PDB file of C-alpha atoms in Angstrom:
ATOM      1  CA  GLY A   1      -9.565   0.040  22.401  1.00 68.00           C
ATOM      2  CA  ASP A   2     -12.336   0.596  19.948  1.00 86.00           C
ATOM      3  CA  LEU A   3     -12.200   3.444  17.452  1.00 87.00           C
ATOM      4  CA  ASP A   4     -15.235   5.514  16.761  1.00 92.00           C
ATOM      5  CA  PRO A   5     -16.352   5.527  13.089  1.00 94.00           C
ATOM      6  CA  ILE A   6     -15.147   9.084  12.426  1.00 95.00           C
ATOM      7  CA  THR A   7     -11.629   8.471  13.742  1.00 94.00           C
ATOM      8  CA  PHE A   8     -11.448   5.157  11.880  1.00 92.00           C
ATOM      9  CA  SER A   9     -12.490   6.855   8.632  1.00 94.00           C
ATOM     10  CA  VAL A  10      -9.928   9.645   9.027  1.00 95.00           C
ATOM     11  CA  ILE A  11      -7.098   7.195   9.748  1.00 93.00           C
ATOM     12  CA  LEU A  12      -8.109   4.853   6.922  1.00 91.00           C
ATOM     13  CA  ASN A  13      -8.263   7.714   4.418  1.00 94.00           C
ATOM     14  CA  ARG A  14      -4.826   8.908   5.515  1.00 96.00           C
ATOM     15  CA  PHE A  15      -3.356   5.429   5.041  1.00 93.00           C
ATOM     16  CA  ASN A  16      -4.995   5.235   1.600  1.00 92.00           C
ATOM     17  CA  THR A  17      -3.501   8.600   0.651  1.00 94.00           C
ATOM     18  CA  ILE A  18      -0.032   7.508   1.768  1.00 94.00           C
ATOM     19  CA  ALA A  19      -0.291   4.264  -0.242  1.00 90.00           C
ATOM     20  CA  ARG A  20      -1.531   6.217  -3.282  1.00 92.00           C
ATOM     21  CA  GLU A  21       1.444   8.599  -2.987  1.00 94.00           C
ATOM     22  CA  MET A  22       3.831   5.627  -2.768  1.00 91.00           C
ATOM     23  CA  THR A  23       2.245   4.188  -5.926  1.00 87.00           C
ATOM     24  CA  LEU A  24       2.541   7.473  -7.831  1.00 88.00           C
ATOM     25  CA  THR A  25       6.158   7.906  -6.755  1.00 90.00           C
ATOM     26  CA  LEU A  26       7.026   4.435  -8.044  1.00 85.00           C
ATOM     27  CA  GLU A  27       5.221   5.077 -11.334  1.00 84.00           C
ATOM     28  CA  TYR A  28       6.889   8.459 -11.909  1.00 87.00           C
ATOM     29  CA  THR A  29      10.387   7.317 -10.988  1.00 89.00           C
ATOM     30  CA  ALA A  30      10.314   3.848 -12.567  1.00 83.00           C
ATOM     31  CA  TRP A  31      13.189   3.032 -14.874  1.00 83.00           C
ATOM     32  CA  THR A  32      11.383   0.209 -16.639  1.00 83.00           C
ATOM     33  CA  SER A  33       8.097   0.066 -18.495  1.00 80.00           C
ATOM     34  CA  ILE A  34       7.139  -3.025 -16.490  1.00 78.00           C
ATOM     35  CA  LEU A  35       6.869  -0.858 -13.395  1.00 76.00           C
ATOM     36  CA  ALA A  36       5.525   2.290 -15.025  1.00 74.00           C
ATOM     37  CA  LEU A  37       3.013   0.822 -17.477  1.00 78.00           C
ATOM     38  CA  ALA A  38       2.210  -2.675 -16.258  1.00 78.00           C
ATOM     39  CA  ARG A  39       2.270  -1.592 -12.601  1.00 78.00           C
ATOM     40  CA  ASP A  40       4.016  -4.817 -11.602  1.00 79.00           C
ATOM     41  CA  PHE A  41       4.534  -3.751  -8.001  1.00 82.00           C
ATOM     42  CA  SER A  42       2.671  -3.323  -4.739  1.00 82.00           C
ATOM     43  CA  CYS A  43       2.589  -0.552  -2.160  1.00 85.00           C
ATOM     44  CA  ALA A  44       1.226  -1.419   1.236  1.00 85.00           C
ATOM     45  CA  ILE A  45       1.400  -0.274   4.840  1.00 88.00           C
ATOM     46  CA  TYR A  46       2.053  -2.733   7.668  1.00 86.00           C
ATOM     47  CA  ASP A  47       1.918  -2.450  11.426  1.00 87.00           C
ATOM     48  CA  ALA A  48       4.704  -3.412  13.836  1.00 89.00           C
ATOM     49  CA  LYS A  49       3.603  -7.069  13.770  1.00 86.00           C
ATOM     50  CA  ALA A  50       3.809  -7.244   9.936  1.00 82.00           C
ATOM     51  CA  ARG A  51       0.033  -7.224   9.540  1.00 83.00           C
ATOM     52  CA  GLN A  52      -1.183  -5.467   6.427  1.00 83.00           C
ATOM     53  CA  VAL A  53      -3.077  -2.286   7.249  1.00 86.00           C
ATOM     54  CA  CYS A  54      -3.616  -0.808   3.799  1.00 85.00           C
ATOM     55  CA  MET A  55      -3.034  -1.689   0.139  1.00 83.00           C
ATOM     56  CA  LEU A  56      -4.586   0.038  -2.819  1.00 78.00           C
ATOM     57  CA  ASP A  57      -4.783  -1.014  -6.471  1.00 72.00           C
ATOM     58  CA  ALA A  58      -1.743  -3.227  -6.784  1.00 66.00           C
ATOM     59  CA  LEU A  59      -0.764  -6.821  -7.310  1.00 67.00           C
ATOM     60  CA  PRO A  60      -1.546  -8.602  -4.055  1.00 65.00           C
ATOM     61  CA  VAL A  61       0.765 -11.488  -4.964  1.00 66.00           C
ATOM     62  CA  HIS A  62       3.682  -9.320  -3.820  1.00 64.00           C
ATOM     63  CA  THR A  63       2.268  -8.507  -0.415  1.00 65.00           C
ATOM     64  CA  ASN A  64       0.987 -12.000   0.334  1.00 65.00           C
ATOM     65  CA  SER A  65       4.559 -13.284   0.436  1.00 63.00           C
ATOM     66  CA  LEU A  66       5.755 -10.881   3.136  1.00 61.00           C
ATOM     67  CA  HIS A  67       5.687 -13.597   5.791  1.00 60.00           C
ATOM     68  CA  VAL A  68       8.560 -15.322   3.940  1.00 59.00           C
ATOM     69  CA  ILE A  69      10.909 -12.372   4.427  1.00 59.00           C
TER      70      ILE A  69
END
């Protein structure tokens, strides 16, 4: 069904927060400077059908190849 704008905004902001927390965790726990400084990674959220729901500031080249996996 259709989501009302308020519910959509709340859900979208929650997904964005989760993706931001994934990004920060990778940055803080990275063993290499490529990950920590260059941010050569992507954090995204997908639904059950492997459709991308959310991705923040990352390298989209990583997430665009998910269909290959």
